[in-house]
Amino acid sequence: MTAFLILKYVHILLFVFWLGTDMGTYYSSRFVINPKLTGPQRATALQILLGCELGPRMAMPLIIPTGIHMAILMGIAKVSSLGLGLTWFAGLLWLRLVLSIHFGKDEAKKAKLSKMDFWMRTIIVVFVSAFSIYSLFEPKYLLIPYLAWKLLIVCALILCGLGIRYHLGIFKPAFKKMTVGQDLENSNQVISKKMAACLPYVYGIWIGLLVNAALGLHLIEEGNLNENQNYKRVYSLYK
């Protein structure tokens, strides 16, 4: 059970880190769009925002492999060793991309890595969504329905992240102009508009994380505990 407890600990930390730093990102964004602050002050706030944003970016790639691994140990998911290995490989590769983009200095290389990150997210969303929907109708691999719903919600969170990235991609040129005092009125309008456009995605991420936490704690679909005796035994040890 040591491996299970370690995975459970890491999984909970990822949830806390994701939600907590995402709220830090949201709070710092209020200063980024504040036209009463000077350009350097707002640039400093943006650096804080980007630093906080690394939290969700790191948590996202690891939340799926730790969850799947736990489910296998609990007996509520049937995934081969190869399948589990590929899941971890994809998660760790994605994490490496995230860190390379954040800490990289070569802007041209970072742009290429960002495109790779985009396509990796897209592939993961398509594959995991298809796998989860299949499992809802044919519980061959995921034996408890709430696992499929949790994975579908994670896919929705990834898509929300892509929505935020789209709007921030338009936001950055305007912000750069503002910091050097160019076209201030129009730049401030674009900055405020694009940051506001990110808010539905941000709120969607928070709601999705809270729903997934509720599913994980069995505040929802408590009746599913009776569907798998091995799971029921493990759950009774750690609830």
Tab-separated table of C-alpha atoms in Angstrom:
chain	number	residue	atom	x	y	z
A	1	MET	CA	0.000	0.000	0.000
A	2	THR	CA	3.041	2.301	0.229
A	3	ALA	CA	2.977	3.029	-3.518
A	4	PHE	CA	-0.747	3.762	-3.323
A	5	LEU	CA	-0.321	6.198	-0.430
A	6	ILE	CA	2.535	8.008	-2.172
A	7	LEU	CA	0.467	8.350	-5.346
A	8	LYS	CA	-2.530	9.542	-3.353
A	9	TYR	CA	-0.366	12.115	-1.567
A	10	VAL	CA	1.086	13.401	-4.855
A	11	HIS	CA	-2.351	13.444	-6.513
A	12	ILE	CA	-3.791	15.571	-3.699
A	13	LEU	CA	-0.787	17.908	-3.814
A	14	LEU	CA	-1.277	18.346	-7.565
A	15	PHE	CA	-4.901	19.352	-6.998
A	16	VAL	CA	-3.940	21.822	-4.249
A	17	PHE	CA	-1.034	23.214	-6.280
A	18	TRP	CA	-3.182	23.574	-9.413
A	19	LEU	CA	-6.108	25.331	-7.728
A	20	GLY	CA	-3.994	27.422	-5.351
A	21	THR	CA	-1.538	28.791	-7.906
A	22	ASP	CA	-4.367	29.339	-10.390
A	23	MET	CA	-5.992	31.650	-7.863
A	24	GLY	CA	-2.636	33.411	-7.473
A	25	THR	CA	-2.556	33.859	-11.242
A	26	TYR	CA	-6.043	35.331	-11.176
A	27	TYR	CA	-5.216	37.745	-8.351
A	28	SER	CA	-2.026	39.014	-9.993
A	29	SER	CA	-3.926	39.569	-13.263
A	30	ARG	CA	-5.904	42.326	-11.513
A	31	PHE	CA	-2.676	44.348	-11.264
A	32	VAL	CA	-1.603	43.522	-14.814
A	33	ILE	CA	-4.687	45.206	-16.271
A	34	ASN	CA	-4.760	48.151	-13.841
A	35	PRO	CA	-4.156	51.297	-15.968
A	36	LYS	CA	-3.384	53.336	-12.835
A	37	LEU	CA	-0.108	51.449	-12.377
A	38	THR	CA	3.021	52.296	-14.320
A	39	GLY	CA	4.293	50.113	-17.155
A	40	PRO	CA	7.169	48.644	-15.054
A	41	GLN	CA	4.789	47.911	-12.171
A	42	ARG	CA	2.410	46.092	-14.478
A	43	ALA	CA	5.330	44.235	-16.085
A	44	THR	CA	6.389	43.050	-12.610
A	45	ALA	CA	2.820	41.891	-11.941
A	46	LEU	CA	2.913	39.975	-15.241
A	47	GLN	CA	6.108	38.198	-14.170
A	48	ILE	CA	4.385	37.189	-10.928
A	49	LEU	CA	1.392	35.976	-12.957
A	50	LEU	CA	3.618	33.869	-15.227
A	51	GLY	CA	5.419	32.437	-12.202
A	52	CYS	CA	2.113	31.434	-10.583
A	53	GLU	CA	0.897	30.045	-13.909
A	54	LEU	CA	3.700	27.474	-13.835
A	55	GLY	CA	1.824	25.691	-11.029
A	56	PRO	CA	-1.190	24.618	-13.120
A	57	ARG	CA	1.075	23.937	-16.102
A	58	MET	CA	3.113	21.470	-14.004
A	59	ALA	CA	0.120	19.877	-12.293
A	60	MET	CA	-1.842	19.256	-15.492
A	61	PRO	CA	0.556	16.706	-17.077
A	62	LEU	CA	0.868	14.635	-13.880
A	63	ILE	CA	-2.741	14.556	-12.693
A	64	ILE	CA	-3.775	11.863	-15.217
A	65	PRO	CA	-0.918	9.334	-14.739
A	66	THR	CA	-1.082	9.526	-10.932
A	67	GLY	CA	-4.863	9.063	-11.020
A	68	ILE	CA	-4.740	6.143	-13.465
A	69	HIS	CA	-1.941	4.487	-11.490
A	70	MET	CA	-3.961	4.753	-8.271
A	71	ALA	CA	-7.040	3.335	-9.975
A	72	ILE	CA	-5.039	0.312	-11.150
A	73	LEU	CA	-3.715	-0.341	-7.644
A	74	MET	CA	-7.243	-0.002	-6.269
A	75	GLY	CA	-8.560	-2.572	-8.732
A	76	ILE	CA	-11.030	-0.231	-10.410
A	77	ALA	CA	-9.099	0.114	-13.661
A	78	LYS	CA	-7.641	-2.572	-15.907
A	79	VAL	CA	-4.742	-1.088	-17.851
A	80	SER	CA	-1.745	-3.096	-19.024
A	81	SER	CA	1.782	-2.325	-17.854
A	82	LEU	CA	2.490	-1.017	-21.356
A	83	GLY	CA	-0.548	1.262	-21.206
A	84	LEU	CA	0.456	2.578	-17.783
A	85	GLY	CA	4.040	3.094	-18.966
A	86	LEU	CA	2.846	5.063	-21.997
A	87	THR	CA	0.602	7.176	-19.765
A	88	TRP	CA	3.524	8.075	-17.513
A	89	PHE	CA	5.801	8.669	-20.507
A	90	ALA	CA	3.305	11.094	-22.061
A	91	GLY	CA	2.832	12.899	-18.754
A	92	LEU	CA	6.554	13.277	-18.081
A	93	LEU	CA	7.247	14.320	-21.688
A	94	TRP	CA	4.541	16.956	-21.424
A	95	LEU	CA	6.012	18.150	-18.103
A	96	ARG	CA	9.441	18.474	-19.709
A	97	LEU	CA	7.917	20.571	-22.509
A	98	VAL	CA	6.260	22.844	-19.957
A	99	LEU	CA	9.510	23.385	-18.046
A	100	SER	CA	11.525	23.937	-21.240
A	101	ILE	CA	9.057	26.578	-22.420
A	102	HIS	CA	8.965	28.365	-19.070
A	103	PHE	CA	12.700	28.429	-18.368
A	104	GLY	CA	13.981	28.577	-21.951
A	105	LYS	CA	15.822	31.680	-23.190
A	106	ASP	CA	15.740	31.056	-26.943
A	107	GLU	CA	12.456	32.611	-28.114
A	108	ALA	CA	12.495	30.816	-31.484
A	109	LYS	CA	12.970	27.457	-29.762
A	110	LYS	CA	10.275	28.290	-27.210
A	111	ALA	CA	7.857	29.068	-30.047
A	112	LYS	CA	8.486	25.629	-31.584
A	113	LEU	CA	8.083	23.929	-28.203
A	114	SER	CA	4.830	25.815	-27.627
A	115	LYS	CA	3.461	24.403	-30.893
A	116	MET	CA	4.508	20.914	-29.771
A	117	ASP	CA	2.788	21.531	-26.428
A	118	PHE	CA	-0.392	22.618	-28.232
A	119	TRP	CA	-0.507	19.487	-30.381
A	120	MET	CA	0.348	17.246	-27.448
A	121	ARG	CA	-2.566	18.694	-25.491
A	122	THR	CA	-4.847	18.205	-28.493
A	123	ILE	CA	-3.812	14.572	-28.965
A	124	ILE	CA	-4.222	13.835	-25.251
A	125	VAL	CA	-7.691	15.418	-25.197
A	126	VAL	CA	-8.836	13.438	-28.251
A	127	PHE	CA	-7.422	10.108	-27.059
A	128	VAL	CA	-8.450	10.405	-23.397
A	129	SER	CA	-11.930	11.680	-24.286
A	130	ALA	CA	-12.499	8.807	-26.717
A	131	PHE	CA	-11.211	6.304	-24.144
A	132	SER	CA	-13.433	7.771	-21.413
A	133	ILE	CA	-16.591	7.875	-23.537
A	134	TYR	CA	-15.976	4.285	-24.655
A	135	SER	CA	-15.548	3.260	-21.007
A	136	LEU	CA	-18.890	4.796	-20.062
A	137	PHE	CA	-20.656	2.462	-22.489
A	138	GLU	CA	-18.269	-0.489	-22.218
A	139	PRO	CA	-16.612	-0.583	-18.771
A	140	LYS	CA	-13.852	-2.905	-19.882
A	141	TYR	CA	-10.908	-0.829	-18.693
A	142	LEU	CA	-12.437	1.685	-16.291
A	143	LEU	CA	-14.657	-0.394	-14.034
A	144	ILE	CA	-16.229	2.502	-12.121
A	145	PRO	CA	-18.086	5.176	-14.152
A	146	TYR	CA	-16.841	8.117	-12.098
A	147	LEU	CA	-13.287	7.489	-13.375
A	148	ALA	CA	-14.413	8.174	-16.933
A	149	TRP	CA	-16.201	11.338	-15.823
A	150	LYS	CA	-13.100	12.542	-13.977
A	151	LEU	CA	-10.986	12.045	-17.111
A	152	LEU	CA	-13.533	13.865	-19.264
A	153	ILE	CA	-13.463	16.797	-16.855
A	154	VAL	CA	-9.655	16.885	-16.998
A	155	CYS	CA	-9.915	17.037	-20.797
A	156	ALA	CA	-12.301	19.981	-20.437
A	157	LEU	CA	-9.767	21.693	-18.160
A	158	ILE	CA	-7.042	21.203	-20.778
A	159	LEU	CA	-9.315	22.798	-23.390
A	160	CYS	CA	-9.956	25.715	-21.026
A	161	GLY	CA	-6.195	26.147	-20.789
A	162	LEU	CA	-5.974	26.318	-24.575
A	163	GLY	CA	-8.722	28.959	-24.578
A	164	ILE	CA	-6.721	31.060	-22.129
A	165	ARG	CA	-3.593	30.625	-24.238
A	166	TYR	CA	-5.440	31.852	-27.338
A	167	HIS	CA	-6.548	35.095	-25.694
A	168	LEU	CA	-3.178	35.718	-24.035
A	169	GLY	CA	-1.514	35.286	-27.424
A	170	ILE	CA	-3.387	38.406	-28.589
A	171	PHE	CA	-2.839	40.096	-25.225
A	172	LYS	CA	0.984	39.952	-25.298
A	173	PRO	CA	1.660	42.288	-28.288
A	174	ALA	CA	-0.665	44.912	-26.796
A	175	PHE	CA	0.996	44.581	-23.403
A	176	LYS	CA	4.442	45.002	-24.946
A	177	LYS	CA	3.302	48.231	-26.626
A	178	MET	CA	1.873	49.499	-23.343
A	179	THR	CA	5.126	48.943	-21.442
A	180	VAL	CA	6.990	51.202	-23.887
A	181	GLY	CA	4.231	53.819	-23.949
A	182	GLN	CA	2.916	53.095	-27.464
A	183	ASP	CA	-0.790	53.449	-28.312
A	184	LEU	CA	-1.700	53.427	-24.611
A	185	GLU	CA	-5.470	53.812	-24.906
A	186	ASN	CA	-5.929	51.063	-27.492
A	187	SER	CA	-3.386	48.791	-25.788
A	188	ASN	CA	-5.175	49.106	-22.440
A	189	GLN	CA	-8.483	48.276	-24.104
A	190	VAL	CA	-7.043	45.144	-25.741
A	191	ILE	CA	-5.358	44.077	-22.474
A	192	SER	CA	-8.557	44.469	-20.437
A	193	LYS	CA	-10.724	42.837	-23.108
A	194	LYS	CA	-8.510	39.798	-23.543
A	195	MET	CA	-7.982	39.304	-19.823
A	196	ALA	CA	-11.755	39.484	-19.318
A	197	ALA	CA	-12.205	36.924	-22.115
A	198	CYS	CA	-10.028	34.515	-20.103
A	199	LEU	CA	-12.282	34.659	-17.037
A	200	PRO	CA	-14.932	32.114	-18.184
A	201	TYR	CA	-12.139	29.616	-18.808
A	202	VAL	CA	-10.593	30.363	-15.414
A	203	TYR	CA	-13.916	29.887	-13.629
A	204	GLY	CA	-14.492	26.712	-15.656
A	205	ILE	CA	-11.162	25.326	-14.442
A	206	TRP	CA	-12.003	26.082	-10.812
A	207	ILE	CA	-15.435	24.457	-11.090
A	208	GLY	CA	-13.986	21.419	-12.885
A	209	LEU	CA	-11.311	20.931	-10.224
A	210	LEU	CA	-13.861	21.178	-7.421
A	211	VAL	CA	-16.193	18.708	-9.137
A	212	ASN	CA	-13.342	16.262	-9.688
A	213	ALA	CA	-12.359	16.583	-6.036
A	214	ALA	CA	-15.947	15.794	-5.068
A	215	LEU	CA	-15.931	12.742	-7.338
A	216	GLY	CA	-12.607	11.595	-5.893
A	217	LEU	CA	-13.918	11.932	-2.338
A	218	HIS	CA	-17.159	10.182	-3.337
A	219	LEU	CA	-19.391	13.085	-2.427
A	220	ILE	CA	-20.984	12.227	-5.769
A	221	GLU	CA	-22.103	8.749	-6.918
A	222	GLU	CA	-21.519	7.080	-3.551
A	223	GLY	CA	-23.448	4.048	-4.835
A	224	ASN	CA	-20.603	3.107	-7.175
A	225	LEU	CA	-18.667	1.744	-4.194
A	226	ASN	CA	-20.697	-1.449	-4.360
A	227	GLU	CA	-19.755	-2.155	-7.976
A	228	ASN	CA	-16.277	-3.484	-7.230
A	229	GLN	CA	-15.396	-5.473	-4.117
A	230	ASN	CA	-11.655	-4.886	-4.373
A	231	TYR	CA	-12.227	-1.157	-4.611
A	232	LYS	CA	-14.628	-1.293	-1.685
A	233	ARG	CA	-11.945	-2.991	0.411
A	234	VAL	CA	-9.265	-0.448	-0.456
A	235	TYR	CA	-11.666	2.452	0.005
A	236	SER	CA	-12.572	1.218	3.491
A	237	LEU	CA	-8.870	1.345	4.442
A	238	TYR	CA	-8.269	4.914	3.309
A	239	LYS	CA	-11.570	6.758	3.531
